[in-house]
mmCIF file of C-alpha atoms and ligand atoms in Angstrom:
data_model
loop_
_atom_site.group_PDB
_atom_site.id
_atom_site.type_symbol
_atom_site.label_atom_id
_atom_site.label_comp_id
_atom_site.label_asym_id
_atom_site.label_seq_id
_atom_site.Cartn_x
_atom_site.Cartn_y
_atom_site.Cartn_z
ATOM 1 C CA GLU P 1 -3.186 6.481 -6.800
ATOM 2 C CA LYS P 2 -0.403 6.673 -4.265
ATOM 3 C CA GLY P 3 -1.578 3.550 -2.708
ATOM 4 C CA GLY P 4 -2.157 5.010 0.913
ATOM 5 C CA HIS P 5 1.104 6.596 0.619
ATOM 6 C CA ASP P 6 1.336 10.654 1.328
ATOM 7 C CA HIS P 7 3.458 10.691 -1.636
ATOM 8 C CA PHE P 8 4.378 8.811 -4.479
ATOM 9 C CA MET P 9 7.823 9.018 -3.541
ATOM 10 C CA LEU P 10 7.239 7.067 -0.731
ATOM 11 C CA LYS P 11 4.662 4.740 -2.254
ATOM 12 C CA GLU P 12 7.997 4.022 -5.041
ATOM 13 C CA ILE P 13 10.458 3.722 -1.936
ATOM 14 C CA ALA P 14 8.272 1.141 -0.317
ATOM 15 C CA GLU P 15 7.738 -0.717 -4.004
ATOM 16 C CA GLN P 16 11.475 -1.443 -3.842
ATOM 17 C CA PRO P 17 11.585 -5.017 -2.860
ATOM 18 C CA ARG P 18 9.280 -5.922 -5.539
ATOM 19 C CA ALA P 19 11.172 -3.978 -8.242
ATOM 20 C CA ILE P 20 14.288 -5.469 -7.302
ATOM 21 C CA ALA P 21 12.490 -9.094 -7.628
ATOM 22 C CA ASP P 22 10.786 -8.049 -11.018
ATOM 23 C CA THR P 23 14.683 -7.102 -12.635
ATOM 24 C CA LEU P 24 15.663 -10.319 -11.478
ATOM 25 C CA LEU P 25 13.011 -12.422 -12.714
ATOM 26 C CA GLY P 26 13.490 -14.791 -15.685
ATOM 27 C CA ARG P 27 17.234 -13.757 -16.117
ATOM 28 C CA VAL P 28 18.743 -16.550 -13.977
ATOM 29 C CA ASP P 29 18.209 -20.198 -14.964
ATOM 30 C CA GLU P 30 17.849 -23.360 -13.002
ATOM 31 C CA GLN P 31 21.303 -23.894 -13.194
ATOM 32 C CA GLY P 32 22.429 -20.679 -11.700
ATOM 33 C CA ARG P 33 23.318 -19.439 -15.172
ATOM 34 C CA LEU P 34 22.683 -15.831 -16.568
ATOM 35 C CA ARG P 35 20.184 -15.280 -19.382
ATOM 36 C CA LEU P 36 20.306 -11.908 -20.778
ATOM 37 C CA ASP P 37 20.064 -12.864 -24.360
ATOM 38 C CA GLU P 38 19.194 -8.802 -24.886
ATOM 39 C CA VAL P 39 23.056 -8.577 -24.825
ATOM 40 C CA ARG P 40 23.650 -9.490 -28.399
ATOM 41 C CA LEU P 41 26.965 -7.824 -28.582
ATOM 42 C CA PRO P 42 30.310 -9.068 -29.457
ATOM 43 C CA LEU P 43 31.538 -9.185 -26.073
ATOM 44 C CA GLY P 44 34.621 -11.160 -27.152
ATOM 45 C CA THR P 45 36.501 -8.287 -28.209
ATOM 46 C CA VAL P 46 35.765 -5.623 -25.295
ATOM 47 C CA ASP P 47 38.662 -4.369 -23.723
ATOM 48 C CA LYS P 48 37.113 -1.406 -21.668
ATOM 49 C CA MET P 49 33.850 -0.200 -20.385
ATOM 50 C CA ILE P 50 32.938 3.520 -20.102
ATOM 51 C CA ILE P 51 29.570 4.212 -18.111
ATOM 52 C CA VAL P 52 27.781 7.155 -19.093
ATOM 53 C CA ALA P 53 25.112 8.972 -17.044
ATOM 54 C CA CYS P 54 23.717 12.029 -15.262
ATOM 55 C CA GLY P 55 22.708 12.353 -11.646
ATOM 56 C CA THR P 56 21.243 9.173 -9.756
ATOM 57 C CA SER P 57 21.829 6.970 -12.988
ATOM 58 C CA TYR P 58 25.597 8.110 -13.027
ATOM 59 C CA HIS P 59 25.409 7.223 -9.189
ATOM 60 C CA ALA P 60 24.403 3.382 -10.217
ATOM 61 C CA GLY P 61 27.334 3.839 -12.731
ATOM 62 C CA LEU P 62 29.927 4.402 -9.789
ATOM 63 C CA ILE P 63 28.866 1.526 -8.222
ATOM 64 C CA ALA P 64 28.770 -0.493 -11.139
ATOM 65 C CA LYS P 65 32.373 0.137 -11.501
ATOM 66 C CA HIS P 66 33.461 -1.819 -9.002
ATOM 67 C CA ALA P 67 31.753 -4.826 -9.989
ATOM 68 C CA VAL P 68 32.520 -4.691 -13.473
ATOM 69 C CA GLU P 69 36.341 -4.673 -12.206
ATOM 70 C CA ARG P 70 36.007 -7.073 -9.648
ATOM 71 C CA TRP P 71 34.003 -9.935 -11.356
ATOM 72 C CA ALA P 72 34.585 -9.272 -15.068
ATOM 73 C CA GLY P 73 38.061 -7.945 -14.559
ATOM 74 C CA LEU P 74 37.374 -5.419 -17.625
ATOM 75 C CA PRO P 75 38.759 -1.998 -17.111
ATOM 76 C CA CYS P 76 35.629 0.503 -16.265
ATOM 77 C CA GLU P 77 35.422 4.709 -16.468
ATOM 78 C CA VAL P 78 32.371 6.279 -15.509
ATOM 79 C CA GLU P 79 31.627 9.848 -16.645
ATOM 80 C CA LEU P 80 28.778 12.726 -16.656
ATOM 81 C CA ALA P 81 27.373 12.612 -20.140
ATOM 82 C CA SER P 82 27.301 15.990 -20.470
ATOM 83 C CA GLU P 83 31.220 15.695 -19.705
ATOM 84 C CA PHE P 84 31.493 12.652 -22.344
ATOM 85 C CA ARG P 85 30.015 14.737 -24.729
ATOM 86 C CA TYR P 86 32.245 17.581 -24.825
ATOM 87 C CA ARG P 87 35.345 16.263 -24.857
ATOM 88 C CA ASP P 88 37.039 13.843 -27.072
ATOM 89 C CA PRO P 89 36.986 10.464 -25.290
ATOM 90 C CA ILE P 90 39.410 8.004 -27.191
ATOM 91 C CA LEU P 91 36.955 5.163 -28.139
ATOM 92 C CA SER P 92 37.849 2.334 -30.143
ATOM 93 C CA SER P 93 35.931 -0.955 -31.282
ATOM 94 C CA GLY P 94 36.987 -2.596 -28.274
ATOM 95 C CA THR P 95 35.439 0.387 -25.809
ATOM 96 C CA LEU P 96 31.605 -0.918 -24.742
ATOM 97 C CA ILE P 97 29.741 2.416 -23.529
ATOM 98 C CA VAL P 98 27.116 1.571 -21.302
ATOM 99 C CA VAL P 99 24.136 4.334 -20.698
ATOM 100 C CA ILE P 100 22.007 4.419 -17.728
ATOM 101 C CA SER P 101 18.765 6.386 -17.987
ATOM 102 C CA GLN P 102 15.722 5.322 -16.021
ATOM 103 C CA SER P 103 13.783 7.731 -18.532
ATOM 104 C CA GLY P 104 15.368 7.176 -21.496
ATOM 105 C CA GLU P 105 15.025 10.627 -22.594
ATOM 106 C CA THR P 106 17.636 12.285 -21.027
ATOM 107 C CA MET P 107 19.121 14.691 -23.718
ATOM 108 C CA ASP P 108 22.648 15.027 -22.388
ATOM 109 C CA THR P 109 22.696 10.687 -22.299
ATOM 110 C CA LEU P 110 21.266 10.774 -25.358
ATOM 111 C CA MET P 111 23.752 13.039 -27.007
ATOM 112 C CA ALA P 112 26.424 10.702 -25.418
ATOM 113 C CA LEU P 113 25.251 7.736 -26.806
ATOM 114 C CA ARG P 114 24.897 9.297 -30.297
ATOM 115 C CA HIS P 115 28.498 10.540 -30.014
ATOM 116 C CA ALA P 116 29.723 7.142 -29.447
ATOM 117 C CA ARG P 117 28.029 5.303 -31.733
ATOM 118 C CA GLU P 118 29.426 8.031 -34.378
ATOM 119 C CA GLN P 119 32.955 7.163 -33.374
ATOM 120 C CA GLY P 120 31.837 3.067 -33.881
ATOM 121 C CA SER P 121 31.536 2.036 -30.189
ATOM 122 C CA ALA P 122 28.878 -0.302 -29.437
ATOM 123 C CA VAL P 123 26.527 1.172 -26.753
ATOM 124 C CA LEU P 124 24.602 -0.828 -24.331
ATOM 125 C CA ALA P 125 21.395 0.729 -22.405
ATOM 126 C CA ILE P 126 20.074 0.149 -18.892
ATOM 127 C CA CYS P 127 16.683 1.629 -18.739
ATOM 128 C CA ASN P 128 13.472 1.452 -17.335
ATOM 129 C CA VAL P 129 10.800 2.665 -20.042
ATOM 130 C CA ASN P 130 10.186 0.496 -22.982
ATOM 131 C CA GLY P 131 10.463 1.914 -26.197
ATOM 132 C CA SER P 132 11.967 5.332 -25.151
ATOM 133 C CA THR P 133 14.773 7.064 -27.164
ATOM 134 C CA ILE P 134 17.678 5.890 -25.820
ATOM 135 C CA PRO P 135 17.211 1.918 -25.727
ATOM 136 C CA ARG P 136 15.795 2.710 -29.726
ATOM 137 C CA GLU P 137 18.665 3.920 -30.606
ATOM 138 C CA ALA P 138 21.522 1.724 -28.463
ATOM 139 C CA ASP P 139 22.847 -1.596 -29.814
ATOM 140 C CA ALA P 140 21.222 -3.305 -27.240
ATOM 141 C CA VAL P 141 19.110 -2.737 -23.602
ATOM 142 C CA ILE P 142 18.949 -4.474 -20.529
ATOM 143 C CA TYR P 143 15.904 -2.799 -19.294
ATOM 144 C CA THR P 144 15.124 -2.425 -15.287
ATOM 145 C CA HIS P 145 11.402 -3.220 -14.538
ATOM 146 C CA ALA P 146 11.326 -0.876 -11.615
ATOM 147 C CA GLY P 147 7.746 0.021 -12.948
ATOM 148 C CA PRO P 148 6.702 3.691 -13.535
ATOM 149 C CA GLU P 149 8.649 6.185 -11.227
ATOM 150 C CA ILE P 150 5.978 9.655 -10.734
ATOM 151 C CA ALA P 151 8.309 11.347 -8.327
ATOM 152 C CA VAL P 152 11.132 13.455 -9.341
ATOM 153 C CA ALA P 153 13.564 11.895 -6.976
ATOM 154 C CA SER P 154 14.819 8.570 -8.378
ATOM 155 C CA THR P 155 14.413 5.576 -6.131
ATOM 156 C CA LYS P 156 13.174 2.519 -7.336
ATOM 157 C CA ALA P 157 14.926 2.991 -10.312
ATOM 158 C CA PHE P 158 18.063 3.225 -8.517
ATOM 159 C CA LEU P 159 18.012 0.111 -6.653
ATOM 160 C CA THR P 160 16.966 -1.521 -10.289
ATOM 161 C CA GLN P 161 20.043 -0.050 -12.088
ATOM 162 C CA LEU P 162 22.013 -1.759 -9.400
ATOM 163 C CA VAL P 163 20.499 -4.715 -10.238
ATOM 164 C CA ALA P 164 20.636 -4.726 -13.728
ATOM 165 C CA CYS P 165 24.326 -3.361 -13.411
ATOM 166 C CA TYR P 166 25.452 -6.736 -11.121
ATOM 167 C CA LEU P 167 23.718 -8.721 -13.702
ATOM 168 C CA MET P 168 25.556 -7.270 -16.094
ATOM 169 C CA ALA P 169 29.127 -7.398 -14.504
ATOM 170 C CA LEU P 170 27.970 -11.095 -13.880
ATOM 171 C CA TYR P 171 26.946 -11.897 -17.388
ATOM 172 C CA LEU P 172 30.424 -10.511 -18.642
ATOM 173 C CA ALA P 173 32.002 -12.366 -15.747
ATOM 174 C CA GLN P 174 30.278 -15.414 -17.196
ATOM 175 C CA ARG P 175 30.752 -14.752 -21.103
ATOM 176 C CA ARG P 176 34.753 -13.791 -20.190
ATOM 177 C CA ARG P 177 35.080 -16.986 -17.920
ATOM 178 C CA THR P 178 36.706 -14.271 -15.261
ATOM 179 C CA LEU P 179 34.792 -16.525 -12.501
ATOM 180 C CA PRO P 180 33.963 -19.684 -11.732
ATOM 181 C CA ASP P 181 30.644 -20.471 -12.743
ATOM 182 C CA GLU P 182 29.895 -21.702 -8.803
ATOM 183 C CA GLU P 183 31.041 -18.097 -7.732
ATOM 184 C CA ILE P 184 28.691 -16.459 -9.989
ATOM 185 C CA ALA P 185 25.623 -18.866 -9.170
ATOM 186 C CA GLY P 186 26.352 -17.864 -5.156
ATOM 187 C CA ILE P 187 26.743 -13.804 -6.151
ATOM 188 C CA LEU P 188 23.283 -14.425 -8.371
ATOM 189 C CA ALA P 189 21.693 -16.590 -5.265
ATOM 190 C CA ARG P 190 22.785 -13.812 -2.803
ATOM 191 C CA LEU P 191 21.324 -11.128 -4.953
ATOM 192 C CA SER P 192 18.029 -12.905 -5.377
ATOM 193 C CA LYS P 193 17.688 -12.405 -1.400
ATOM 194 C CA ALA P 194 17.882 -8.309 -1.811
ATOM 195 C CA PRO P 195 14.200 -8.091 -2.103
ATOM 196 C CA ALA P 196 13.956 -9.585 1.434
ATOM 197 C CA ASP P 197 17.012 -7.629 2.698
ATOM 198 C CA VAL P 198 15.588 -4.180 1.133
ATOM 199 C CA GLU P 199 12.244 -5.093 3.152
ATOM 200 C CA ALA P 200 13.665 -5.561 6.274
ATOM 201 C CA VAL P 201 15.476 -2.041 5.891
ATOM 202 C CA LEU P 202 11.848 -0.813 5.517
ATOM 203 C CA THR P 203 10.444 -2.418 8.523
ATOM 204 C CA THR P 204 12.928 0.049 10.315
ATOM 205 C CA VAL P 205 12.909 3.133 9.299
ATOM 206 C CA GLU P 206 10.578 4.766 11.589
ATOM 207 C CA PRO P 207 13.806 6.065 13.804
ATOM 208 C CA VAL P 208 15.184 7.549 10.862
ATOM 209 C CA ARG P 209 12.122 9.379 10.037
ATOM 210 C CA GLU P 210 12.116 10.693 13.719
ATOM 211 C CA LEU P 211 15.695 11.782 13.279
ATOM 212 C CA ALA P 212 15.201 13.636 9.901
ATOM 213 C CA ARG P 213 12.278 15.532 11.499
ATOM 214 C CA THR P 214 14.853 16.883 14.175
ATOM 215 C CA LEU P 215 17.223 18.295 11.805
ATOM 216 C CA LYS P 216 15.106 19.911 9.725
ATOM 217 C CA ASN P 217 16.127 23.559 10.308
ATOM 218 C CA GLN P 218 19.869 22.533 9.767
ATOM 219 C CA ARG P 219 21.296 24.440 6.841
ATOM 220 C CA CYS P 220 23.887 21.560 5.634
ATOM 221 C CA VAL P 221 24.203 17.965 6.341
ATOM 222 C CA LEU P 222 27.758 16.386 5.024
ATOM 223 C CA PHE P 223 27.721 12.701 3.640
ATOM 224 C CA LEU P 224 30.915 9.941 3.821
ATOM 225 C CA GLY P 225 31.300 7.038 2.435
ATOM 226 C CA ARG P 226 34.287 4.788 1.021
ATOM 227 C CA HIS P 227 34.040 1.973 -1.647
ATOM 228 C CA VAL P 228 30.699 1.712 -3.008
ATOM 229 C CA GLY P 229 29.760 3.702 0.055
ATOM 230 C CA TYR P 230 31.232 6.703 -1.592
ATOM 231 C CA PRO P 231 28.656 6.968 -4.538
ATOM 232 C CA VAL P 232 25.776 6.048 -1.815
ATOM 233 C CA ALA P 233 27.132 9.127 0.114
ATOM 234 C CA MET P 234 26.981 11.199 -3.116
ATOM 235 C CA GLU P 235 23.018 9.934 -3.820
ATOM 236 C CA GLY P 236 22.082 10.575 -0.359
ATOM 237 C CA ALA P 237 23.389 14.443 -0.667
ATOM 238 C CA LEU P 238 21.592 14.429 -3.869
ATOM 239 C CA LYS P 239 18.298 13.661 -2.604
ATOM 240 C CA LEU P 240 18.529 16.176 0.078
ATOM 241 C CA LYS P 241 19.814 18.503 -2.259
ATOM 242 C CA GLU P 242 16.620 17.962 -4.490
ATOM 243 C CA LEU P 243 14.084 17.420 -1.663
ATOM 244 C CA ALA P 244 14.991 19.389 0.940
ATOM 245 C CA TYR P 245 16.900 22.039 -0.752
ATOM 246 C CA MET P 246 19.177 22.050 1.803
ATOM 247 C CA HIS P 247 23.386 22.102 1.334
ATOM 248 C CA ALA P 248 24.639 18.508 1.189
ATOM 249 C CA GLU P 249 27.647 17.037 -0.127
ATOM 250 C CA GLY P 250 28.787 13.381 -0.439
ATOM 251 C CA PHE P 251 32.494 12.768 0.163
ATOM 252 C CA ALA P 252 34.825 10.101 -0.178
ATOM 253 C CA ALA P 253 36.138 9.660 3.743
ATOM 254 C CA GLY P 254 39.600 9.533 2.800
ATOM 255 C CA GLU P 255 39.114 12.905 1.082
ATOM 256 C CA LEU P 256 38.402 14.603 4.371
ATOM 257 C CA LYS P 257 42.174 15.228 5.229
ATOM 258 C CA HIS P 258 42.903 16.999 2.347
ATOM 259 C CA GLY P 259 39.903 19.721 2.608
ATOM 260 C CA PRO P 260 36.484 19.126 3.508
ATOM 261 C CA ILE P 261 37.267 18.495 7.383
ATOM 262 C CA ALA P 262 37.573 22.480 7.609
ATOM 263 C CA LEU P 263 33.844 22.085 7.127
ATOM 264 C CA ILE P 264 33.321 20.292 10.399
ATOM 265 C CA GLU P 265 31.931 22.895 13.191
ATOM 266 C CA GLU P 266 29.797 21.579 16.422
ATOM 267 C CA GLY P 267 26.622 20.311 15.704
ATOM 268 C CA LEU P 268 27.073 19.496 12.073
ATOM 269 C CA PRO P 269 25.259 16.428 10.861
ATOM 270 C CA VAL P 270 27.444 13.987 9.083
ATOM 271 C CA VAL P 271 26.053 10.819 7.826
ATOM 272 C CA VAL P 272 28.532 8.039 7.343
ATOM 273 C CA VAL P 273 28.107 4.920 5.336
ATOM 274 C CA VAL P 274 30.106 2.443 6.804
ATOM 275 C CA PRO P 275 30.819 -0.724 4.840
ATOM 276 C CA SER P 276 30.719 -4.322 6.453
ATOM 277 C CA PRO P 277 33.372 -5.066 8.767
ATOM 278 C CA LYS P 278 32.951 -8.709 7.254
ATOM 279 C CA GLY P 279 34.042 -7.590 3.741
ATOM 280 C CA GLU P 280 37.344 -5.416 3.825
ATOM 281 C CA PRO P 281 38.745 -4.956 7.306
ATOM 282 C CA THR P 282 40.851 -2.201 6.518
ATOM 283 C CA LEU P 283 38.257 -0.325 4.825
ATOM 284 C CA HIS P 284 35.867 -0.658 7.765
ATOM 285 C CA GLY P 285 38.588 0.769 10.246
ATOM 286 C CA LYS P 286 39.706 3.500 7.858
ATOM 287 C CA ILE P 287 35.939 4.780 8.409
ATOM 288 C CA VAL P 288 35.949 3.988 11.957
ATOM 289 C CA SER P 289 38.920 6.360 12.456
ATOM 290 C CA ASN P 290 37.148 8.866 10.251
ATOM 291 C CA ILE P 291 34.247 9.028 12.325
ATOM 292 C CA GLN P 292 36.172 9.550 15.424
ATOM 293 C CA GLU P 293 37.910 12.114 13.722
ATOM 294 C CA ILE P 294 34.888 14.649 12.652
ATOM 295 C CA ARG P 295 33.184 13.558 15.790
ATOM 296 C CA ALA P 296 36.057 14.736 17.668
ATOM 297 C CA ARG P 297 35.865 18.077 16.088
ATOM 298 C CA GLY P 298 31.755 18.323 17.094
ATOM 299 C CA ALA P 299 30.150 16.761 14.004
ATOM 300 C CA MET P 300 27.009 15.024 15.312
ATOM 301 C CA THR P 301 27.606 11.645 13.539
ATOM 302 C CA VAL P 302 24.722 9.642 12.090
ATOM 303 C CA VAL P 303 26.256 6.119 11.533
ATOM 304 C CA VAL P 304 24.269 3.651 8.484
ATOM 305 C CA CYS P 305 26.248 0.249 9.457
ATOM 306 C CA GLU P 306 25.856 -3.637 9.524
ATOM 307 C CA ASP P 307 23.597 -5.273 11.945
ATOM 308 C CA GLY P 308 26.093 -6.270 14.652
ATOM 309 C CA ASP P 309 28.478 -3.891 13.982
ATOM 310 C CA THR P 310 29.558 -2.827 17.480
ATOM 311 C CA ALA P 311 32.744 -1.203 16.965
ATOM 312 C CA VAL P 312 31.133 1.957 15.361
ATOM 313 C CA GLU P 313 28.661 2.388 18.405
ATOM 314 C CA PRO P 314 30.755 4.486 20.590
ATOM 315 C CA TYR P 315 31.065 7.047 17.777
ATOM 316 C CA ALA P 316 27.412 7.193 16.777
ATOM 317 C CA ASP P 317 25.796 9.864 18.155
ATOM 318 C CA ALA P 318 22.458 7.946 16.031
ATOM 319 C CA LEU P 319 22.748 4.599 14.409
ATOM 320 C CA ILE P 320 20.322 2.988 11.451
ATOM 321 C CA ARG P 321 21.120 -0.692 11.411
ATOM 322 C CA VAL P 322 20.578 -2.016 7.895
ATOM 323 C CA PRO P 323 21.390 -6.054 7.033
ATOM 324 C CA ALA P 324 24.766 -7.881 6.521
ATOM 325 C CA VAL P 325 25.322 -8.269 2.780
ATOM 326 C CA PRO P 326 28.431 -9.090 0.641
ATOM 327 C CA THR P 327 30.149 -5.473 0.214
ATOM 328 C CA LEU P 328 29.595 -4.827 -3.001
ATOM 329 C CA LEU P 329 25.867 -5.392 -2.813
ATOM 330 C CA GLN P 330 25.695 -3.017 0.305
ATOM 331 C CA PRO P 331 24.355 -0.037 -1.934
ATOM 332 C CA LEU P 332 21.209 -2.127 -2.168
ATOM 333 C CA VAL P 333 20.537 -1.958 1.345
ATOM 334 C CA THR P 334 22.362 1.696 2.497
ATOM 335 C CA THR P 335 20.727 3.864 -0.108
ATOM 336 C CA VAL P 336 17.172 3.402 1.089
ATOM 337 C CA PRO P 337 16.996 4.998 5.067
ATOM 338 C CA LEU P 338 18.921 7.835 2.740
ATOM 339 C CA GLN P 339 16.211 8.406 0.568
ATOM 340 C CA VAL P 340 13.839 8.083 3.637
ATOM 341 C CA PHE P 341 15.386 10.735 5.483
ATOM 342 C CA ALA P 342 15.257 13.086 2.606
ATOM 343 C CA CYS P 343 11.704 12.653 2.112
ATOM 344 C CA GLU P 344 11.021 12.836 5.499
ATOM 345 C CA LEU P 345 13.136 16.233 6.097
ATOM 346 C CA ALA P 346 11.404 17.494 2.884
ATOM 347 C CA SER P 347 8.035 16.993 4.284
ATOM 348 C CA ALA P 348 9.030 17.935 7.766
ATOM 349 C CA LYS P 349 9.755 21.364 6.257
ATOM 350 C CA GLY P 350 6.265 21.256 4.400
ATOM 351 C CA LEU P 351 7.887 21.007 0.677
ATOM 352 C CA ASP P 352 6.531 19.418 -2.528
ATOM 353 C CA VAL P 353 8.358 15.723 -2.619
ATOM 354 C CA ASP P 354 7.389 14.638 -5.111
ATOM 355 C CA GLN P 355 8.168 17.607 -7.561
ATOM 356 C CA PRO P 356 10.471 19.877 -5.903
ATOM 357 C CA ARG P 357 11.248 23.245 -7.393
ATOM 358 C CA ASN P 358 13.427 23.792 -10.548
ATOM 359 C CA LEU P 359 13.168 20.108 -11.566
ATOM 360 C CA ALA P 360 11.587 17.928 -14.101
ATOM 361 C CA LYS P 361 11.167 14.301 -14.030
ATOM 362 C CA SER P 362 13.071 13.755 -17.408
ATOM 363 C CA VAL P 363 15.895 16.407 -18.644
ATOM 364 C CA THR P 364 14.966 16.669 -22.293
ATOM 365 C CA VAL P 365 17.233 19.786 -22.885
ATOM 366 C CA GLU P 366 20.864 19.982 -22.988
HETATM 367 O O1 M6R I 401 15.897 9.255 -16.394
HETATM 368 P P1 M6R I 401 17.460 9.295 -16.211
HETATM 369 O O2 M6R I 401 17.760 8.695 -15.215
HETATM 370 O O3 M6R I 401 18.564 9.359 -17.490
HETATM 371 O O4 M6R I 401 17.950 10.791 -15.650
HETATM 372 C C1 M6R I 401 18.851 11.087 -14.802
HETATM 373 C C2 M6R I 401 18.580 12.129 -14.006
HETATM 374 O O5 M6R I 401 18.077 13.664 -14.416
HETATM 375 C C3 M6R I 401 17.932 12.057 -12.724
HETATM 376 O O6 M6R I 401 18.725 10.877 -12.167
HETATM 377 C C4 M6R I 401 17.860 12.883 -11.793
HETATM 378 O O7 M6R I 401 19.409 13.086 -10.947
HETATM 379 C C5 M6R I 401 17.157 12.592 -10.649
HETATM 380 N N1 M6R I 401 16.110 13.780 -10.309
HETATM 381 C C6 M6R I 401 17.559 12.284 -9.074
HETATM 382 O O8 M6R I 401 16.815 11.731 -8.014
#
């Protein structure tokens, strides 16, 4: 049932190209227009979006914010469900709440959904499990088509959540006319190549596995990113915590100098998610200086960067290459080596990859 893999997690990592393709399937017509008929909501009056989720799904939301604001021109906040629920969020009929949940049963997210609906906001769910509680109670749902995810650590569900979020942002752009049709069609055409991009990453992860094995006795690993790379860093750290029981944190690289740089000591592994040099040059330049700063203080730098990015090479103790994709779509490729890294490190420590201690696949208590 694990399809020749040692763990369900590895099987699910390998299934990601297919999961992405399935999530895109049937949602774009021949003219390159999005067909998301399931989003039957009064989008014309929406003036703000709040995305609410937990764990890995929250990280998908943090990435979605960039796409929603850039493409659809809609202000977007992202909040942990357990926090959103227990304050008094200011919601109006123009606020669209988007809840993201793989299982559709996460109690924190469900309570947030109910809270929002009680205040009169429309709720759109992005969910992987058909007919689960969250999509049943939401006003509309975009299903991800990742297929059943068995391993506790979320992998293929996360990448398909990203795809669903990109589709949602582009659909809003189409309806709100914030992007020309040709530009939407162009982004969708690029998105349709994502399964091949992820497949390409999967064929080059062997060195990542070797690297992970050499780090199994480390007590701590830090992850740094900027822009959409920041939530990817948080996701890499979450995977390492839950699977390898190691202290791991994802930081915004620009925040380093405001405190976390004091953590850097000789030999500390720091994984840095580097944005495309072709995307936003200032962003790239800034992170290259961050890598120099931490290396000068003794960090062992593990650099995840685009193919052909030579500027980072002199400062990388280990390099993980990913295919070139537009900045906003980059999390689809940069997350994959971090999943493999955490999985391999946990295996090297002899831990139960699919069923980490103290965790359940769906958290049905608040
Ligand atoms: O089913 P959900 O997406 O609502 O679950 C949310 C989190 O519990 C989940 O993503 C958790 O963080 C994963 N174990 C992370 O790998």
